[in-house]
Structures are given as C-alpha cells and as structure tokens.
CSV table of C-alpha atoms in Angstrom, one decimal:
chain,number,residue,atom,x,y,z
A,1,UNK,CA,-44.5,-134.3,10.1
A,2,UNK,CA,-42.0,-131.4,10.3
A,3,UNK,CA,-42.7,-130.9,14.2
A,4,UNK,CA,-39.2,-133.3,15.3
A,5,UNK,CA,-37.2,-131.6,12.0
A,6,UNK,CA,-33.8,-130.3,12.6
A,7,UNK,CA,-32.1,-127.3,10.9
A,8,UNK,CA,-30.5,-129.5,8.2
A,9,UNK,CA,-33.7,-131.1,7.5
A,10,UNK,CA,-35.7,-128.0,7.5
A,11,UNK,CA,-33.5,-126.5,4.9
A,12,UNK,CA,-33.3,-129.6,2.8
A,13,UNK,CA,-37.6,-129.3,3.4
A,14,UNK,CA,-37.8,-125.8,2.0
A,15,UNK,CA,-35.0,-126.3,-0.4
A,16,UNK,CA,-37.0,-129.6,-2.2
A,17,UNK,CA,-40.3,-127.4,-2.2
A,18,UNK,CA,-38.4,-124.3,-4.2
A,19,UNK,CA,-37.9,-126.5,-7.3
A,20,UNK,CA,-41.6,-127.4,-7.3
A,21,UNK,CA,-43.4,-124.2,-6.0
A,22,UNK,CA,-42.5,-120.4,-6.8
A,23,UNK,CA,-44.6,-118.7,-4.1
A,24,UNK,CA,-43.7,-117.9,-0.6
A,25,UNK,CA,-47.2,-119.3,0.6
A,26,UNK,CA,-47.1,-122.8,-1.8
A,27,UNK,CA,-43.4,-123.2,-0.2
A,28,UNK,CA,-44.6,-122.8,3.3
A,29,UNK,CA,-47.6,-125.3,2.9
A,30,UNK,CA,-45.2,-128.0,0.9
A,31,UNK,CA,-43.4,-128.0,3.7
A,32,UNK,CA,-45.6,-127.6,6.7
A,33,UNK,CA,-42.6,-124.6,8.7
A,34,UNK,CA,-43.8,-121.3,10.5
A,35,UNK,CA,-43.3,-118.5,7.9
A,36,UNK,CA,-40.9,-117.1,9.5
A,37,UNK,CA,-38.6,-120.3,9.6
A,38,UNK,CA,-39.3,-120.5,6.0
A,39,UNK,CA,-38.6,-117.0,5.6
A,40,UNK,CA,-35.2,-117.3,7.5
A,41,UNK,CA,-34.1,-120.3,5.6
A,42,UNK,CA,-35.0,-119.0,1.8
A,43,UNK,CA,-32.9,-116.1,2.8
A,44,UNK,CA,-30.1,-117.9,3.3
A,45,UNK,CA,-30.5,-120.1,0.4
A,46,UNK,CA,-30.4,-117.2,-1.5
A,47,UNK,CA,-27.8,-115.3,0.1
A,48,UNK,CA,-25.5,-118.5,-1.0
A,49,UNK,CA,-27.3,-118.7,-4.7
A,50,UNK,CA,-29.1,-121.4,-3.8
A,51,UNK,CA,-32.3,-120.1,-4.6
A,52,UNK,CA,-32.8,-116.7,-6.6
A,53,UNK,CA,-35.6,-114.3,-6.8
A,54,UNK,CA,-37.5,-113.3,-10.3
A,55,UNK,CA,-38.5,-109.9,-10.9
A,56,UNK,CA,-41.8,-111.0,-10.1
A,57,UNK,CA,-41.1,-112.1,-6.5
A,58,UNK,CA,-41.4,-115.5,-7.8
A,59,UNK,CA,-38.8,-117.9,-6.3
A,60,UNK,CA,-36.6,-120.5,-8.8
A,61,UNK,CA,-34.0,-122.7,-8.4
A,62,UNK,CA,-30.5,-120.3,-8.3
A,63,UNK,CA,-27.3,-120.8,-10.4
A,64,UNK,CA,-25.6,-122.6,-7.4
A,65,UNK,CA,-27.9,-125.8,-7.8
A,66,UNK,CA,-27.7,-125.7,-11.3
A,67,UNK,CA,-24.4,-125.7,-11.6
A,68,UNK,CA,-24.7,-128.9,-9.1
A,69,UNK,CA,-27.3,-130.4,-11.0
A,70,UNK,CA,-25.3,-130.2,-14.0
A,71,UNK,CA,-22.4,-131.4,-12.5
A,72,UNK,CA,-24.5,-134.6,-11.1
A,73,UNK,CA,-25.7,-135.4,-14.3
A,74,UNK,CA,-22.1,-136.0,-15.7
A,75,UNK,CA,-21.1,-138.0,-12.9
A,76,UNK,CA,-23.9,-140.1,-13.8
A,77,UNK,CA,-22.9,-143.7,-15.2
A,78,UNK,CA,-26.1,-145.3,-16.0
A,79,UNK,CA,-23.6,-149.2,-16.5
A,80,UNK,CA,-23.1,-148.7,-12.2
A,81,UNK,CA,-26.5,-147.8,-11.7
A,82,UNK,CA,-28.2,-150.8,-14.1
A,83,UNK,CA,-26.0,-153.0,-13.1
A,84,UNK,CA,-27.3,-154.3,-10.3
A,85,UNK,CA,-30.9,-154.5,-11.1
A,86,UNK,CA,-29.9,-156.3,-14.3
A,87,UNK,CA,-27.9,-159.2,-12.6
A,88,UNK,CA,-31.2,-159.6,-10.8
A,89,UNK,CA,-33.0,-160.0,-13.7
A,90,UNK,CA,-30.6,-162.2,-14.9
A,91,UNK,CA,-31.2,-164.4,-11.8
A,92,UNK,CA,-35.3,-164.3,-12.2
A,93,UNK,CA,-35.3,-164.8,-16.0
A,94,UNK,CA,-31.7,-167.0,-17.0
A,95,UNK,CA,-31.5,-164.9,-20.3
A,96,UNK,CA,-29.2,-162.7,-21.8
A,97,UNK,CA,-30.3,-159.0,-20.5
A,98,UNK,CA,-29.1,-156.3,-22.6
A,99,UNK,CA,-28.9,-152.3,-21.4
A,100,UNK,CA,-28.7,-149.9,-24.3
A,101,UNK,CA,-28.5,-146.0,-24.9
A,102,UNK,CA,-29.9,-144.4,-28.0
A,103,UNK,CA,-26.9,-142.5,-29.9
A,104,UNK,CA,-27.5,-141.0,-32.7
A,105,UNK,CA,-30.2,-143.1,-35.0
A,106,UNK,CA,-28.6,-146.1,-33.6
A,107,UNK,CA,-28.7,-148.2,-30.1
A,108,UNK,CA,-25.3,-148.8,-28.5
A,109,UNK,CA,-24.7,-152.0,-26.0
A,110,UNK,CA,-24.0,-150.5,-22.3
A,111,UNK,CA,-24.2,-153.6,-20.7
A,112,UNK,CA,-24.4,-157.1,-21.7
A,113,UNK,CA,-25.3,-159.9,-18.9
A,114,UNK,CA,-25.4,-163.5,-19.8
A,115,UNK,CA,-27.4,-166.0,-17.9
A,116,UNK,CA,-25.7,-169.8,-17.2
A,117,UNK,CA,-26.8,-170.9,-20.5
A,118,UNK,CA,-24.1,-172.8,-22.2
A,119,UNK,CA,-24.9,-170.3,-25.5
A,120,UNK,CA,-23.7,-166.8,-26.1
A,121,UNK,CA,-26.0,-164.1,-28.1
A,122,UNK,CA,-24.0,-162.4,-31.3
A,123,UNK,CA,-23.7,-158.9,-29.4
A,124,UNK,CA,-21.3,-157.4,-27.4
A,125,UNK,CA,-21.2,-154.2,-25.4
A,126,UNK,CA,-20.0,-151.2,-27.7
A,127,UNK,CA,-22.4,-153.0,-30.6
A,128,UNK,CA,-24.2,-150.5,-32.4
A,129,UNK,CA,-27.8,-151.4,-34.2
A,130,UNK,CA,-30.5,-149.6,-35.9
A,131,UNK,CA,-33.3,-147.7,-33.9
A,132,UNK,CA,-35.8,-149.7,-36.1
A,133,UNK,CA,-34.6,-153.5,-35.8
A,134,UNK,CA,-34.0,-153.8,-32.0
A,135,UNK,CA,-36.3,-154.1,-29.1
A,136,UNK,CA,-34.4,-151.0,-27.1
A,137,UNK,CA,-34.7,-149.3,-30.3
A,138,UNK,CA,-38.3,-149.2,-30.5
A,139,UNK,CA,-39.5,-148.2,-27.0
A,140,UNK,CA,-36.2,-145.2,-27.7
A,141,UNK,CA,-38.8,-144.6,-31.1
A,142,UNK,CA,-41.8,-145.1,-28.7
A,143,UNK,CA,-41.1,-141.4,-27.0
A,144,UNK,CA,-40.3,-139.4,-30.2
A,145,UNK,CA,-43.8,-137.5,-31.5
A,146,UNK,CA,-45.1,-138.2,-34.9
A,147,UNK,CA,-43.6,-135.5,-36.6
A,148,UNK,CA,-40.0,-136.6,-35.0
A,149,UNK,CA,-40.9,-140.6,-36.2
A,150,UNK,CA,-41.4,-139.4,-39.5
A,151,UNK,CA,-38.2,-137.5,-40.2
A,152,UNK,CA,-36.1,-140.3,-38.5
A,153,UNK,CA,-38.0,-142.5,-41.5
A,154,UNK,CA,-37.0,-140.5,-43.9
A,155,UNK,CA,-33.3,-139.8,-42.5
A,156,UNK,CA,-32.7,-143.2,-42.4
A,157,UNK,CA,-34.9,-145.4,-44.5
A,158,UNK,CA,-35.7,-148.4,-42.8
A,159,UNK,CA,-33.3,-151.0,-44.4
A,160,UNK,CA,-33.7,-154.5,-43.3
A,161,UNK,CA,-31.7,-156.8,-41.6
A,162,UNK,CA,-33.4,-159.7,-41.4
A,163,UNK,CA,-36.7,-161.0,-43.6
A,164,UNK,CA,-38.6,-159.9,-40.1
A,165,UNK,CA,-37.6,-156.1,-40.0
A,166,UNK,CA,-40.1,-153.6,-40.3
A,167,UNK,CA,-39.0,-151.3,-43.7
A,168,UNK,CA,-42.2,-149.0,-44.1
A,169,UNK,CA,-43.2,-145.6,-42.0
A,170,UNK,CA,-47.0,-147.5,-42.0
A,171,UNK,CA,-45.4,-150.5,-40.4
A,172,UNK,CA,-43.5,-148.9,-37.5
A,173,UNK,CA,-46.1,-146.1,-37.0
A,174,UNK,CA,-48.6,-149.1,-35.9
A,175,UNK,CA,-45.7,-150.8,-34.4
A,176,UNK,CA,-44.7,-147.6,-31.7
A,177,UNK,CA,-48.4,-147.4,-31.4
A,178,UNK,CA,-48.6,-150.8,-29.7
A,179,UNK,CA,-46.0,-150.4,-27.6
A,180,UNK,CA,-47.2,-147.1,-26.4
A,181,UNK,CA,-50.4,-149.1,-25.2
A,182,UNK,CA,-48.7,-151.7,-23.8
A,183,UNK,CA,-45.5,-150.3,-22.2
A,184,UNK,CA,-43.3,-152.5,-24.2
A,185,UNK,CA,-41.5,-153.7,-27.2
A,186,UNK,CA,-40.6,-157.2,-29.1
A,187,UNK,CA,-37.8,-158.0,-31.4
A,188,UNK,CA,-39.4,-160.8,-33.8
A,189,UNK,CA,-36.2,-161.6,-35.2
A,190,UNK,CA,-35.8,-158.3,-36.5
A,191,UNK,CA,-32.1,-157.5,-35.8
A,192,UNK,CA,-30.5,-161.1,-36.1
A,193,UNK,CA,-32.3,-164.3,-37.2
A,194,UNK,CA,-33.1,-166.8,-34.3
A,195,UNK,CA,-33.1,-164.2,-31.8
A,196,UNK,CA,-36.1,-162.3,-30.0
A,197,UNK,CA,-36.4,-160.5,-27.3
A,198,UNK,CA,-39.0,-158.2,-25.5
A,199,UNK,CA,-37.6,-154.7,-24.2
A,200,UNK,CA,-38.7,-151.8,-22.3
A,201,UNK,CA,-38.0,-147.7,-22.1
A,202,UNK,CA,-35.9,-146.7,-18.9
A,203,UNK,CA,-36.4,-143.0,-18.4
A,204,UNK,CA,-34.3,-140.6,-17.4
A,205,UNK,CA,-34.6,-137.6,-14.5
A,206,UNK,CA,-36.0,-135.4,-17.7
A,207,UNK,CA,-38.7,-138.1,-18.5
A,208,UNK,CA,-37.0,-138.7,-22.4
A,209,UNK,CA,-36.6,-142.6,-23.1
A,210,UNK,CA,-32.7,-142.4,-24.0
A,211,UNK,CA,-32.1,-145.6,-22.7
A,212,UNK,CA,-33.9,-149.3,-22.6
A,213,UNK,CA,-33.3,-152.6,-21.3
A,214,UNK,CA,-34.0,-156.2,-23.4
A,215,UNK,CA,-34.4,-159.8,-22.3
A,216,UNK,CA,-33.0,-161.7,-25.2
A,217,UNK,CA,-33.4,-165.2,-26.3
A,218,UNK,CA,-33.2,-167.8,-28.8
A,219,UNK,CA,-35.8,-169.3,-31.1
A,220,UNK,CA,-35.2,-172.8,-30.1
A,221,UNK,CA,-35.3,-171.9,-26.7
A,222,UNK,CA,-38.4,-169.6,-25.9
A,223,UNK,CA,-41.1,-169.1,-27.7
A,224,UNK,CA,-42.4,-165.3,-29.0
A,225,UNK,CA,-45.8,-166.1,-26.5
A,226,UNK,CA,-43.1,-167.3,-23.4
A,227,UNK,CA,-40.7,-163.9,-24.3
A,228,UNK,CA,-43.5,-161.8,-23.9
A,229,UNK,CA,-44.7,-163.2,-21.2
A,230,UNK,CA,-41.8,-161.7,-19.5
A,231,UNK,CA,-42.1,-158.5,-20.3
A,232,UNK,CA,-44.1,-157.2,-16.7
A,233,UNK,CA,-40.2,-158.5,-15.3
A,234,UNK,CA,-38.5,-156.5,-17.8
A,235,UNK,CA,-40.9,-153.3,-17.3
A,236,UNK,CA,-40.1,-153.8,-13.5
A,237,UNK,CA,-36.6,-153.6,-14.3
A,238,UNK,CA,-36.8,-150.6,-16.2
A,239,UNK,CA,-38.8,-149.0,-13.8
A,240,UNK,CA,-36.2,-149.2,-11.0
A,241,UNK,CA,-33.7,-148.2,-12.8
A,242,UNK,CA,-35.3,-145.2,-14.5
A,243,UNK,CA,-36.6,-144.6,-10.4
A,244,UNK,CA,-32.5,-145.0,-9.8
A,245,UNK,CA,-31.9,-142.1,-12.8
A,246,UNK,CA,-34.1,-139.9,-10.8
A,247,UNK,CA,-37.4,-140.4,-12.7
A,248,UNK,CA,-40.5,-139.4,-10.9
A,249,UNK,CA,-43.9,-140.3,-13.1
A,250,UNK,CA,-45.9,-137.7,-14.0
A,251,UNK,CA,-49.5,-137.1,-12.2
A,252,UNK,CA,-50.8,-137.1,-15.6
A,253,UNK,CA,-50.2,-139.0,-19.0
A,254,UNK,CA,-47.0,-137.6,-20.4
A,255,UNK,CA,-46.9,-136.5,-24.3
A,256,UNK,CA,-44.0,-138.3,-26.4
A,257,UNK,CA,-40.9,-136.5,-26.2
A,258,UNK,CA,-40.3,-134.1,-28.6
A,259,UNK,CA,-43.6,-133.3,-29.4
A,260,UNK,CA,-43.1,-130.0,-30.2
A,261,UNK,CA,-39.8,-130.6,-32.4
C-alpha cells in the first residue's frame, strides 16, 4: 500500500517502476501514486538525470543511474558477499566448500572453506582448473548455448586430468544437458583422483552463471550417491547468494547465456 508512503519512499516507488516500465500509465499502476505525484516526481528524476525521456515519450533509466549502477558493480566483491553463506554451509555439511569464478576457459578458487576434518583438499584459493574437469566448471558450461559449448571444445580440446574426465564434445554435450535438468553438477573424480564433489551455478544481477559454488569430498569419506545427495544444500546456497548478487528469476524459463553468440 502506498497510502502511509513518504516522499523518499515515493520516489524510490516510481524510481524502481522506471527500470521496469517505459510508459507514464504502466509507472503509475506499478506503483499505485495519483498521476500527478507520479508526474511531479519523474520530473525531478529527470531534471537530475535520473530518468531520461526517448524520442518516443518512452521513459528509461538516465545516465546518472548508470553511471551508479556501474560504479556498484565494481564495488562488488562476490568473497564478502559468499562468505557468509558458505561458512554456513560449512556448518550444515562439514565439507570443504569451494566458491569459484569462471575466467577465461578456466575456473579460479575465490574462496576455499574447510570443515573440522583433520584432512585438507589439494586446492587453494588463486587455483586455476579447466571449465571441463571441475564441478563449478560445468554448471559455468551449463549457461553457454550450443553453439558457444562447441567452440569452447574446439578452443580447448578437452584434455584429461584424471582417467574420469570427460574428453569428447558428445560426452559433455549429454553431460551439460543433465545438469540443465537437474540444476546441478558432479565432479566424479574428474579434476583430481579421490575427490568428488557436487556443485551449483550462482548467478549474477545479469542472470549469466560466472560464478559456482562446490561441496567437495573424499572417496573414502562420502560416497558419489551421499555427495549428491547434498546437492538441494548446495543449490540453496547458490541461490542466496546469487539473490545476494542481485539476481531476480525470471517469470519464464531463461535461454542459456549467449545464445545468440
């Protein structure tokens, strides 16, 4: 109910509706304001580049919140953000719980969080892996489009690391398939032998998976069928933290990033 708003809440009202609606009337029913305190307050927002006008009397969001946006998104340090939901997960699981960020055809270790086990996993944070052999680095593959999949397969070449690794464009196609279904990914001792872990796609305020998170463990502690059965923890996870990056899910199924690259 706007009835009880005040004027900073009003404006914030109308401001939150711009970025979503370009007509006059779709702001005014977003936000539920008399037209003419709707009117008042887009003038001002535009008066101070806020909000800017197209030729077609459309409204968009102005340079001045862009420039604040970008600015924003710079300031953004996805290790403070994770971090806390990851020592949770620590807590609920007593794994190893890896963050990652895609870079390049590689994943890079963000943050690494170690559970009271008296073992230590052969990773560190700065650790770079292949896209193809990691957990992170399959639901990362899990938002490119086909076309994008098969160029990073020919770019790279799927070498293995391990006996397990997955080293033909038939094999991973059906592999990011899967985990499209299911919302998730497993590391069958793809990257390093004894370890597995399953992993799912965090998603930034853009919707692209650029990021993932992995609960990893050891052979002889877990087996495959008790590591996957914590992958609804592990989606959780990734869900508040890609809710903490400013991702809102879409109305309707989204279509894998960079499906028309």
């Amino acid at each position: 109910m706007t009835g009880g708003a005040n004027a900073s809440e009003k404006t914030l009202l109308v401001l939150e509706a711009v970025m979503t609606h370009a007509r006059f009337s779709e702001v005014v029913e977003a936000t539920g304001l008399a037209k003419a305190t709707t009117h008042r307050i887009l003038a001002t927002l535009i008066e101070r580049r806020f909000v800017t006008v197209a030729p077609d009397g459309s409204y968009l969001p102005g340079p001045k919140i862009l420039s604040m946006a970008g600015q924003a998104l710079r300031r953004i340090d996805i290790s403070a953000i994770a971090q806390p939901f990851v020592d949770d997960l620590v807590d609920r699981v007593r794994c190893t719980i890896h963050v990652g960020v895609a870079n390049g055809d590689e994943i890079v270790y963000l943050i690494r969080a170690d559970s009271d086990k008296p073992y230590r996993m052969p990773s560190r944070v700065g650790l770079a892996i292949p896209l193809h052999t990691s957990g992170i680095g399959k639901v990362v593959l899990s938002g490119y489009s086909d076309h994008k999949l098969d160029r990073f397969v020919a770019r790279v070449g799927l070498p293995p690391l391990t006996s397990n690794t997955i080293t033909t464009l038939d094999g991973l196609r059906a592999e990011i398939a899967g985990i499209r279904e299911v919302g998730y990914a497993l590391d069958r001792e793809e990257n390093v032998p004894g370890v597995i872990c399953v992993a799912a796609p965090i998603r930034d305020s853009t919707h692209k998976i650029n990021y993932g998170i992995s609960i990893s463990t050891l052979t002889i502690e877990h087996t495959r069928e008790q590591l996957e059965s914590m992958a609804p923890l592990a989606i959780e996870t990734a869900a508040r933290i890609s809710a903490a990056l400013g991702y809102t899910p879409s109305p309707s199924p989204a279509s894998p990033e960079g499906a028309h690259s």
